[in-house]
PDB file of C-alpha atoms in Angstrom:
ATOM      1  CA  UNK Z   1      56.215 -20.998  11.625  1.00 48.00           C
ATOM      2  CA  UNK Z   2      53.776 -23.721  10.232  1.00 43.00           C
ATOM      3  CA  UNK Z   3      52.291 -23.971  13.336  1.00 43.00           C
ATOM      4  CA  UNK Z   4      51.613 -20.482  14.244  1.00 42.00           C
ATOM      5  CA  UNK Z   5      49.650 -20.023  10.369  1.00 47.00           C
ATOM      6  CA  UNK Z   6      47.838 -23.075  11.016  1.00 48.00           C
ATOM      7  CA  UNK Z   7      46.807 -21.611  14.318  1.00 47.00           C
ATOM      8  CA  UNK Z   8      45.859 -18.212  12.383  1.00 45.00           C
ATOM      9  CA  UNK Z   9      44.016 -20.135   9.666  1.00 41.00           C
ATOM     10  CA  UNK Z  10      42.193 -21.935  12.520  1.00 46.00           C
ATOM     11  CA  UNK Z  11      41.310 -18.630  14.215  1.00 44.00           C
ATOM     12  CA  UNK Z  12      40.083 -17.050  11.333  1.00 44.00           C
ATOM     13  CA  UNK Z  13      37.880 -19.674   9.874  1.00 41.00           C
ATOM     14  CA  UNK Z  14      36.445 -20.170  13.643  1.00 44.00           C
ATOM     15  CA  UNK Z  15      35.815 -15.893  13.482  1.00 42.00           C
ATOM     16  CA  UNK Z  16      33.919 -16.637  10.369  1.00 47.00           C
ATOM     17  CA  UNK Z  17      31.892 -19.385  11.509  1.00 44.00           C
ATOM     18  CA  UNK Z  18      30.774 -17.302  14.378  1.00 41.00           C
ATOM     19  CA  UNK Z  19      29.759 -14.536  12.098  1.00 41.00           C
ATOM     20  CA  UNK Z  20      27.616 -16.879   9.776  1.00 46.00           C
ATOM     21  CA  UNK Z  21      25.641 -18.785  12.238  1.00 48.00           C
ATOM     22  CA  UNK Z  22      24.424 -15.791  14.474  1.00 46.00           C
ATOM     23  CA  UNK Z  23      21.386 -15.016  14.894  1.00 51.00           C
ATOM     24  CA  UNK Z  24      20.144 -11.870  12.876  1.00 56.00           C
ATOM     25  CA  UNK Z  25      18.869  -9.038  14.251  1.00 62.00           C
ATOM     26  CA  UNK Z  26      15.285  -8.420  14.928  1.00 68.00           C
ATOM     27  CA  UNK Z  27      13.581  -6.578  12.661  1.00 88.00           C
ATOM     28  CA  UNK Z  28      10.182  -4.243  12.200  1.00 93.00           C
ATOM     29  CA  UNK Z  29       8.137  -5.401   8.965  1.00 96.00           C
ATOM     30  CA  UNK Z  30       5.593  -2.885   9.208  1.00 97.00           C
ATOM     31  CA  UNK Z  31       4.994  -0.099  11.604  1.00 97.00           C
ATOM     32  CA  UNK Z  32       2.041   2.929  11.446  1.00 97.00           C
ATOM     33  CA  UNK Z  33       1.604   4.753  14.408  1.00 97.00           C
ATOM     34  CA  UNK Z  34       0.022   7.912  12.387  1.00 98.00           C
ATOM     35  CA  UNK Z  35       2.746  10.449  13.497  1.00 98.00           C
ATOM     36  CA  UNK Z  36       2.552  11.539   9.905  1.00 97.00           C
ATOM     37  CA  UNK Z  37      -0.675  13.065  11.064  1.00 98.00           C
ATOM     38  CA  UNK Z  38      -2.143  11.171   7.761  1.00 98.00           C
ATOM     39  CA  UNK Z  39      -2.865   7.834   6.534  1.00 98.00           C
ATOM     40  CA  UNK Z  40       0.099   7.495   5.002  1.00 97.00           C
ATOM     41  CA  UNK Z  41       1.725   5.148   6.379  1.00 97.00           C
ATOM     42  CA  UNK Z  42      -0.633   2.831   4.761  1.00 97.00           C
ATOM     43  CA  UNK Z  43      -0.480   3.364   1.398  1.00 94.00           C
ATOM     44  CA  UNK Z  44       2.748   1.291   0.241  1.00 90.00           C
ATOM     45  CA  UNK Z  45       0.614  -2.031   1.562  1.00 96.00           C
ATOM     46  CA  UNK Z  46      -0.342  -3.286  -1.737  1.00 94.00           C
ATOM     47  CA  UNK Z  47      -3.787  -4.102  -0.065  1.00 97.00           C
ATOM     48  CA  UNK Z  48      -6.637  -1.497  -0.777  1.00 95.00           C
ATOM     49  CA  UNK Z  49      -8.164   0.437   2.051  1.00 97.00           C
ATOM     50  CA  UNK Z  50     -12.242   0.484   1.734  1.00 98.00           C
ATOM     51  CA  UNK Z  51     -14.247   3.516   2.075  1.00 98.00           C
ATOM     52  CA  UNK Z  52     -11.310   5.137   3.981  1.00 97.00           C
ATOM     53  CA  UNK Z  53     -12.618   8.448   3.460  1.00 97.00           C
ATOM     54  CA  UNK Z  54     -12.205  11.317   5.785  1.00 97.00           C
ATOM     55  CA  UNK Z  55     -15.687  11.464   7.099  1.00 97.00           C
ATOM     56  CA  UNK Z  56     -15.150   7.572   8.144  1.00 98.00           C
ATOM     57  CA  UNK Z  57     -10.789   7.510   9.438  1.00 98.00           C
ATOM     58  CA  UNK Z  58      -9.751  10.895  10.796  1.00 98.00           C
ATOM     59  CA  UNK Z  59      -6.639  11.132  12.613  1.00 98.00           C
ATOM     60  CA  UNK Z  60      -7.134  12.850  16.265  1.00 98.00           C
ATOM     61  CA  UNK Z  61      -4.978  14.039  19.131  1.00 98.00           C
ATOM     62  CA  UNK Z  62      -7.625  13.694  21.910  1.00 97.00           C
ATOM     63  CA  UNK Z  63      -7.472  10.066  22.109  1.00 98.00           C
ATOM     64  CA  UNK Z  64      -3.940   9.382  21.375  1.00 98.00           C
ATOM     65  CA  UNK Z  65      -1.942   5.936  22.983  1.00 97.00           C
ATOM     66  CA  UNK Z  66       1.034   7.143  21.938  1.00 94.00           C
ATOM     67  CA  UNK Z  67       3.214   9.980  20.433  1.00 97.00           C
ATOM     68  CA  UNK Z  68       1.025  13.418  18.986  1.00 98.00           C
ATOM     69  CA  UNK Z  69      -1.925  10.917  17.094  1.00 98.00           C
ATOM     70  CA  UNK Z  70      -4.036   8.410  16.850  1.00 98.00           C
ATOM     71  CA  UNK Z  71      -6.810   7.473  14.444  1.00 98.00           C
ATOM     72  CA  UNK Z  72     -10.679   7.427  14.986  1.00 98.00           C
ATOM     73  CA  UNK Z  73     -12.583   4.513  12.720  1.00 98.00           C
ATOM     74  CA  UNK Z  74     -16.504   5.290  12.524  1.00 98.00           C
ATOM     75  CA  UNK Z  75     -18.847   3.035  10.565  1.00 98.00           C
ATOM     76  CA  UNK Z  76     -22.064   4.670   9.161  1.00 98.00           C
ATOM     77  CA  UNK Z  77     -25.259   2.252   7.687  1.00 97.00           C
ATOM     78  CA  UNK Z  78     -23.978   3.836   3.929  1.00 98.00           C
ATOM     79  CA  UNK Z  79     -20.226   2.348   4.432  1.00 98.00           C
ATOM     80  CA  UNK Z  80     -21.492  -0.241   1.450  1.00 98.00           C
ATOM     81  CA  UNK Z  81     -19.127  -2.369   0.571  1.00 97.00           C
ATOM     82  CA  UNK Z  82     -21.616  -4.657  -1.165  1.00 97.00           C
ATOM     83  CA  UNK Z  83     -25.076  -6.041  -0.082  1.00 96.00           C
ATOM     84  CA  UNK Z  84     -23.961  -8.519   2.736  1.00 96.00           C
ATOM     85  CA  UNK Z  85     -21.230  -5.891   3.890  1.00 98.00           C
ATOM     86  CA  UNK Z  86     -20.203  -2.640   5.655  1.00 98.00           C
ATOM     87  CA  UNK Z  87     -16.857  -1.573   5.611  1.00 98.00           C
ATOM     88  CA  UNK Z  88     -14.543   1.067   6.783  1.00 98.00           C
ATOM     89  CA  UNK Z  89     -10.753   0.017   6.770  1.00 98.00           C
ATOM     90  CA  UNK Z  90      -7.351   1.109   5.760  1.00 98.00           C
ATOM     91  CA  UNK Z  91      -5.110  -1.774   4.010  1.00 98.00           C
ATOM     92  CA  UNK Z  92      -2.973  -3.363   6.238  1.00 97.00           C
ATOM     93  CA  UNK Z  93       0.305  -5.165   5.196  1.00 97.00           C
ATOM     94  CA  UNK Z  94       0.631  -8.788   2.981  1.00 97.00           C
ATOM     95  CA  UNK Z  95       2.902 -11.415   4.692  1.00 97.00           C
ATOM     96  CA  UNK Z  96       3.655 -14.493   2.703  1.00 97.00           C
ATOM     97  CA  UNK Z  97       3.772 -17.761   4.638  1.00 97.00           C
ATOM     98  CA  UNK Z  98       4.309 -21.207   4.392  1.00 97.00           C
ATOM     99  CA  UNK Z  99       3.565 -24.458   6.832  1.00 98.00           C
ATOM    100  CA  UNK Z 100       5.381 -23.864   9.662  1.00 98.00           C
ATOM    101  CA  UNK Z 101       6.290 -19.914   9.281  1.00 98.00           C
ATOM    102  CA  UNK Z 102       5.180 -17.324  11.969  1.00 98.00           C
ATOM    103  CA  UNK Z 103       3.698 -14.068  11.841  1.00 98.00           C
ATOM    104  CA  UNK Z 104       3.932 -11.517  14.987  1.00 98.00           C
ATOM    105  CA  UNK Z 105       2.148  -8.168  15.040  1.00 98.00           C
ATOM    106  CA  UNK Z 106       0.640  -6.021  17.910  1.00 98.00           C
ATOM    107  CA  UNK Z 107      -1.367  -2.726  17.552  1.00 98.00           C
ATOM    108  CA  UNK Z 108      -3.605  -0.947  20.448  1.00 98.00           C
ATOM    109  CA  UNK Z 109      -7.505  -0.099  20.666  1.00 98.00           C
ATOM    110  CA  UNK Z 110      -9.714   1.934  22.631  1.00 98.00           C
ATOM    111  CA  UNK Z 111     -13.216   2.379  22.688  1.00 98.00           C
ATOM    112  CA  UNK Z 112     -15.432   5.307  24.223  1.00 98.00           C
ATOM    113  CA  UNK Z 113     -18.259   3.842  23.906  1.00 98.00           C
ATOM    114  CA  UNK Z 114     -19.925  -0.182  23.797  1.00 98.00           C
ATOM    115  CA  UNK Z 115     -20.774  -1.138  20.644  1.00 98.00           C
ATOM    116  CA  UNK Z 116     -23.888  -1.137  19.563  1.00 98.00           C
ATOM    117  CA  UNK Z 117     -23.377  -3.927  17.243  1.00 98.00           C
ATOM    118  CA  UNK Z 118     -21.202  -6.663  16.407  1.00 98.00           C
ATOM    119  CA  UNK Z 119     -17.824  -5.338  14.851  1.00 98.00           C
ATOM    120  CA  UNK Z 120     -14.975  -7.144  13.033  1.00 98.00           C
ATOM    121  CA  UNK Z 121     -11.763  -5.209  13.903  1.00 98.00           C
ATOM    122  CA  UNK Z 122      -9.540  -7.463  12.402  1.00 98.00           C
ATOM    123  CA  UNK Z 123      -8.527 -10.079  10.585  1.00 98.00           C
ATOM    124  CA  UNK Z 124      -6.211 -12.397   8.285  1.00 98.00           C
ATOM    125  CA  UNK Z 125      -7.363 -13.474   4.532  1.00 98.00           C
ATOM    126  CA  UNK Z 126      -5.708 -15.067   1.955  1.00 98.00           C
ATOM    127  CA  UNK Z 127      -4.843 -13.825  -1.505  1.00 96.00           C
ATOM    128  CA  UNK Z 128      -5.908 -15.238  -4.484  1.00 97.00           C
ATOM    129  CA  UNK Z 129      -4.482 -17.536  -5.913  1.00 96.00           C
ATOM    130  CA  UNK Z 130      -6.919 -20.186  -5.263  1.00 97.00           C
ATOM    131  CA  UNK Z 131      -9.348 -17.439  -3.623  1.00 96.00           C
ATOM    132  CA  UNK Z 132     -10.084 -14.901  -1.082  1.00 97.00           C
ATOM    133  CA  UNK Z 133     -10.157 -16.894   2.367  1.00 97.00           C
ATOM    134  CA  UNK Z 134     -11.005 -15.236   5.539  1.00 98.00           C
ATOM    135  CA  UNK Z 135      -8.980 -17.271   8.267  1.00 98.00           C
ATOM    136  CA  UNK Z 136      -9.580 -15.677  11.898  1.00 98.00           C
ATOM    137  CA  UNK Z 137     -10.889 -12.647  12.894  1.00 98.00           C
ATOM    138  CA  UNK Z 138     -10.920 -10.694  16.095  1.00 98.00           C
ATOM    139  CA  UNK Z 139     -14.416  -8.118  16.961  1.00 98.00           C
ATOM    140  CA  UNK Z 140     -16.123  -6.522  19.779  1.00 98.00           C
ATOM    141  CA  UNK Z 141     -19.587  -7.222  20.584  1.00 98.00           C
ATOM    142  CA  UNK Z 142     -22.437  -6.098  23.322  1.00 98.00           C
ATOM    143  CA  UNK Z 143     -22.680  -7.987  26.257  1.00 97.00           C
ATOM    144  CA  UNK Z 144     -25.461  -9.547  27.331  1.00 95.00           C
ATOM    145  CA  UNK Z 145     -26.561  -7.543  30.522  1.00 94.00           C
ATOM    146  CA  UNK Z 146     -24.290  -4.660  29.709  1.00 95.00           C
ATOM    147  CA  UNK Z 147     -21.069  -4.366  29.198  1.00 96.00           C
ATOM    148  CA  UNK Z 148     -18.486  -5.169  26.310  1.00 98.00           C
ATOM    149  CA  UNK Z 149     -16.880  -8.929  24.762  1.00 98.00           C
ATOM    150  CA  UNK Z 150     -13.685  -9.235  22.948  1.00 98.00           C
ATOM    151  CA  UNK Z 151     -13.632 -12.147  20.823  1.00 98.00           C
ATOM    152  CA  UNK Z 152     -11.037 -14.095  18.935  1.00 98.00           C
ATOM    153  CA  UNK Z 153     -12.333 -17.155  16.372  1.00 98.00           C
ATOM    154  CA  UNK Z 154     -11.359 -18.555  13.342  1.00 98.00           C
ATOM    155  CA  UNK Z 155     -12.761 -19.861   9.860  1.00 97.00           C
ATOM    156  CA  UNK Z 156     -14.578 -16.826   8.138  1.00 96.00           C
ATOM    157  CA  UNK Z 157     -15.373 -14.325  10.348  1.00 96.00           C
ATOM    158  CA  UNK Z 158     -14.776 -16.775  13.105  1.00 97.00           C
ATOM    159  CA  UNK Z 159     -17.536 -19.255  11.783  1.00 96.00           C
ATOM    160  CA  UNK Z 160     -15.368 -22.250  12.804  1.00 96.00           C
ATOM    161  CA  UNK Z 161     -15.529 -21.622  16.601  1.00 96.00           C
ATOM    162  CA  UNK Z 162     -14.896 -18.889  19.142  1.00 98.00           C
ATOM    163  CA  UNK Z 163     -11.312 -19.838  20.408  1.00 98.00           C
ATOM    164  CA  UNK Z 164     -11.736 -16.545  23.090  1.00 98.00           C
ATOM    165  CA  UNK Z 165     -13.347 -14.478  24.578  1.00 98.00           C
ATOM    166  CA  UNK Z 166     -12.980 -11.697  27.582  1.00 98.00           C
ATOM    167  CA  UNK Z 167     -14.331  -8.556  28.753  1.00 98.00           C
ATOM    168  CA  UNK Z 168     -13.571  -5.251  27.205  1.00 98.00           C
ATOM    169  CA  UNK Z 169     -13.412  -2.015  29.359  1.00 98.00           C
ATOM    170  CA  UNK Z 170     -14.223   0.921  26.976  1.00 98.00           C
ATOM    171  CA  UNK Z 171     -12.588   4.595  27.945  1.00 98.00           C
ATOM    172  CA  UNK Z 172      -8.910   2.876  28.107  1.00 97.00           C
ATOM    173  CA  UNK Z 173      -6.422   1.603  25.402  1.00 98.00           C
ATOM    174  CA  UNK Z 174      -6.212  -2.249  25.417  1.00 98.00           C
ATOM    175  CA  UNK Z 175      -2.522  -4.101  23.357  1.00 97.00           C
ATOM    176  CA  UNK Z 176      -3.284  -6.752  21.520  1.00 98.00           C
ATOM    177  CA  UNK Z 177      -0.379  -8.918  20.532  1.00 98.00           C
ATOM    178  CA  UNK Z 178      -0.350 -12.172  18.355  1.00 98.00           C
ATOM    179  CA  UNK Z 179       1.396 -14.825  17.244  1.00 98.00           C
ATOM    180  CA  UNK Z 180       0.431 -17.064  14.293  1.00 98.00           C
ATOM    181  CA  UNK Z 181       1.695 -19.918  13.310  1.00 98.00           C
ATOM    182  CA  UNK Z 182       0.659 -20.929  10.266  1.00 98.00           C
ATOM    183  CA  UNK Z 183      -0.264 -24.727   9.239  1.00 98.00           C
ATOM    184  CA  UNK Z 184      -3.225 -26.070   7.746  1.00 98.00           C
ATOM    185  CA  UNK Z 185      -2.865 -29.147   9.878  1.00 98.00           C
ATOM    186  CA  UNK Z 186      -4.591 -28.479  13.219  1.00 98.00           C
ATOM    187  CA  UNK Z 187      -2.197 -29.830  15.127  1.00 98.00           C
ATOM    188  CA  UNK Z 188       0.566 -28.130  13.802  1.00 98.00           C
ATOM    189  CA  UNK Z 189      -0.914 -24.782  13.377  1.00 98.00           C
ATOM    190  CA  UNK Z 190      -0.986 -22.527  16.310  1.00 98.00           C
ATOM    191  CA  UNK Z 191      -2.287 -18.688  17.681  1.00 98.00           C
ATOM    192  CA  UNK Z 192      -0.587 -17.431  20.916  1.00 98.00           C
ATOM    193  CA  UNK Z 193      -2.670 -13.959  22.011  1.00 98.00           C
ATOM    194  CA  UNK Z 194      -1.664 -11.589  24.503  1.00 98.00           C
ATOM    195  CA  UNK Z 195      -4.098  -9.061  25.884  1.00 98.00           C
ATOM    196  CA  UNK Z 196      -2.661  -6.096  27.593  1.00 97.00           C
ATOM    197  CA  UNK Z 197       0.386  -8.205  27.932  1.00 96.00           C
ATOM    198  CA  UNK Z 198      -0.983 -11.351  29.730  1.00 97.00           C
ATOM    199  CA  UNK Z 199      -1.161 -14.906  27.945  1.00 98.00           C
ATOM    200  CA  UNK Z 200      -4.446 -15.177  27.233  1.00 98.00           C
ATOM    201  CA  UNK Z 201      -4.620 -17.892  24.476  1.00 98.00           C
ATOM    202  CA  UNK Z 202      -2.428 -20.421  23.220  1.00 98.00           C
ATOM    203  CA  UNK Z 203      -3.781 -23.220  21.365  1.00 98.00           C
ATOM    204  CA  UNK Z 204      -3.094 -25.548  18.167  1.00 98.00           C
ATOM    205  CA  UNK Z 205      -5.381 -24.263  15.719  1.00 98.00           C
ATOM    206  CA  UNK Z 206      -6.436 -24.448  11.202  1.00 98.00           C
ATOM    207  CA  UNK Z 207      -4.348 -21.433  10.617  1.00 98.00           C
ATOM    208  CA  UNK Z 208      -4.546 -20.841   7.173  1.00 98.00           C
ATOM    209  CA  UNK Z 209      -6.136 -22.216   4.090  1.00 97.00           C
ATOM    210  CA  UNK Z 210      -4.409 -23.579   0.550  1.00 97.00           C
ATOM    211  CA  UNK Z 211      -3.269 -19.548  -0.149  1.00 98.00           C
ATOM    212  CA  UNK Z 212       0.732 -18.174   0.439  1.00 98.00           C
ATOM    213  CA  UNK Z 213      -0.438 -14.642   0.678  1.00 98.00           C
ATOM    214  CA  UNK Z 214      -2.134 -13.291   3.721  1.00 98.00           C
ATOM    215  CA  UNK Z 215      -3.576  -9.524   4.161  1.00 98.00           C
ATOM    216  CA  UNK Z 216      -5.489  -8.060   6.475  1.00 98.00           C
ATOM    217  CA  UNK Z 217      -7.605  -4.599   6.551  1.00 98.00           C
ATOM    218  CA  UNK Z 218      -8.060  -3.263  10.278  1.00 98.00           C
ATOM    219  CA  UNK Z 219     -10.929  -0.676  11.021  1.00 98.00           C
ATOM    220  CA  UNK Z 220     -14.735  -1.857  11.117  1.00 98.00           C
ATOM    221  CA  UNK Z 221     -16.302  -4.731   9.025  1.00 98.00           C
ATOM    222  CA  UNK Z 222     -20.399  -5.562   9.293  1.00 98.00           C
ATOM    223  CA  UNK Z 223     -21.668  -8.686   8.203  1.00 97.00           C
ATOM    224  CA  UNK Z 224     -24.510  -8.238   7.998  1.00 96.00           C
ATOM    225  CA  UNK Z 225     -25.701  -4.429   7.186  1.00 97.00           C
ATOM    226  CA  UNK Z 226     -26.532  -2.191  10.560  1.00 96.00           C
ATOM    227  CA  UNK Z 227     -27.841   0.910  10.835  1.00 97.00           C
ATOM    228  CA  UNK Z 228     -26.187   1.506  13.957  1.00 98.00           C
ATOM    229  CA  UNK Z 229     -23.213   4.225  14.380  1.00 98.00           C
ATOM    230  CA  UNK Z 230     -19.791   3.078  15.990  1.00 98.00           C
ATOM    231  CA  UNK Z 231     -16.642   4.324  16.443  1.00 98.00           C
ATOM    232  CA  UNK Z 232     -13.186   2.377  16.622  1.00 98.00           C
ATOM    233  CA  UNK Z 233      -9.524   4.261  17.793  1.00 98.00           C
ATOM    234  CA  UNK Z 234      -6.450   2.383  17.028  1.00 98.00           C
ATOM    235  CA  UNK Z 235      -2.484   3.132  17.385  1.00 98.00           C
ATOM    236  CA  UNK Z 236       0.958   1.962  16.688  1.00 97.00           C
ATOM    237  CA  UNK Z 237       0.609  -1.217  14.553  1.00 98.00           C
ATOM    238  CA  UNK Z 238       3.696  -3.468  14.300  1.00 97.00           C
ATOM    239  CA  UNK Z 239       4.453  -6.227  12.509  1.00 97.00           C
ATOM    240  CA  UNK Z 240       7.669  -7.688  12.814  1.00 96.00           C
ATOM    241  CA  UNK Z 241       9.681 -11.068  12.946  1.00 94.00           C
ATOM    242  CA  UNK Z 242      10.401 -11.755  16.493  1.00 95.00           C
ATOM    243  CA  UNK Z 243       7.823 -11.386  19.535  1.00 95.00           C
ATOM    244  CA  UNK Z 244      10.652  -8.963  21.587  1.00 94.00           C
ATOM    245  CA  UNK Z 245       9.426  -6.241  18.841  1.00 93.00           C
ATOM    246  CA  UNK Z 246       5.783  -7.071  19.037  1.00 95.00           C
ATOM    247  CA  UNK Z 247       5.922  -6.902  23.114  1.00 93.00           C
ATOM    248  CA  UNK Z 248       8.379  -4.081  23.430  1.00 79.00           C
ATOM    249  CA  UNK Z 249       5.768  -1.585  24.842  1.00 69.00           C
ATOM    250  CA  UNK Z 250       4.083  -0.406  28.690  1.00 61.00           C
ATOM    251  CA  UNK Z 251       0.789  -1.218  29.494  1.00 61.00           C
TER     252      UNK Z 251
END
């Protein structure tokens, strides 16, 4: 009779053990893929959107990646943000990190036309405290002899070095996934990009600064002012905390 509890207690303490150490389930952060026809999906972010106004973001079923919408980004020379910037951006969601802690998020793009001028897409900046810090940023620029260049670099607005760079077709959607690992020791930090689900970049990397808060604002940023006219679209956003949910799409 002893034996046969000791063999139950056994059992059920194994049962438990098995329970407490396995993995937990994947799970989506932060999704907006506009199917609210709206901009709503933005507004619990706790980061501001700038000059998000309908003229600038209008949702559109034209040009749509996925589902009934998408949403069309235009920049005009009066999207004054102040007198080194142009902005027009919805506020994207805050992840806190820590050395060693990894952010995955994915999103698609499209453009109709080459841009006329250089424009920041995205990027990841620190909260205050100690300041605002721009980290990395991602833009689309004209080609030399025609055409259109993705870039990737990081520092503020990519100041510390272009880390890649490929051609961008306009008149298709492109996925852009990422993962960042975040380390302000540049050989411990690292960015892994994929770009319409190839490995394009994976390299040990200064990926953040002295802040725990990160945001970042997708749409158009200018640095400095142009009077030029360009239009972004973007769908389905996800940020989550595995790469499986960050990959999980067709290309």
């Amino acid at each position: 009779m002893k034996v046969l509890r000791r063999s139950a207690l056994a059992l059920a303490l194994s049962s438990n053990l098995f329970w407490t150490t396995a993995p937990a389930a994947a799970k989506i952060l932060f999704k907006a893929d506009f199917e609210t026809g709206d901009l709503s999906q933005w507004s619990q972010t706790g980061t501001r959107g700038q000059n998000a106004t309908a003229r600038n973001i209008e949702i559109v079923t034209d040009i749509v990646r996925e589902g009934k919408y998408a949403a069309k980004f235009t920049i005009h020379e009066d999207d004054i943000f102040n007198p080194q910037q142009l902005r027009v951006q919805v506020g994207g969601p805050r992840v806190t990190v820590e050395e060693g802690s990894d952010t995955y998020m994915s999103f698609y793009l499209y453009m109709a036309d080459p841009p006329k001028d250089r424009d920041n897409f995205f990027y990841w900046e620190g909260n205050p405290p100690p300041r605002y810090n721009n980290v990395m940023t991602w833009w689309v620029e004209p080609k030399e002899g025609g055409g259109t260049l993705i870039k990737y670099g990081t520092g503020n607005l990519g100041r510390n070095g272009t880390e890649w760079s490929a051609d961008f077709s306009t008149g298709k959607w492109h996925h852009l996934a990422m993962h960042i690992r975040w380390s302000e020791d540049p050989s411990k930090g690292n960015t892994r990009l994929w770009f319409d689900g190839a490995l394009v970049l994976d390299k040990k990397l200064k990926t953040k600064g002295p802040e725990s808060v990160y945001f970042c604002q997708p749409g158009i940023h200018r640095s400095p002012h142009r009077p030029s006219v360009d239009s972004i679209y973007f769908d389905k956003f996800i940020l989550a905390d595995t790469l499986e949910e960050v990959m999980a799409t067709s290309y």
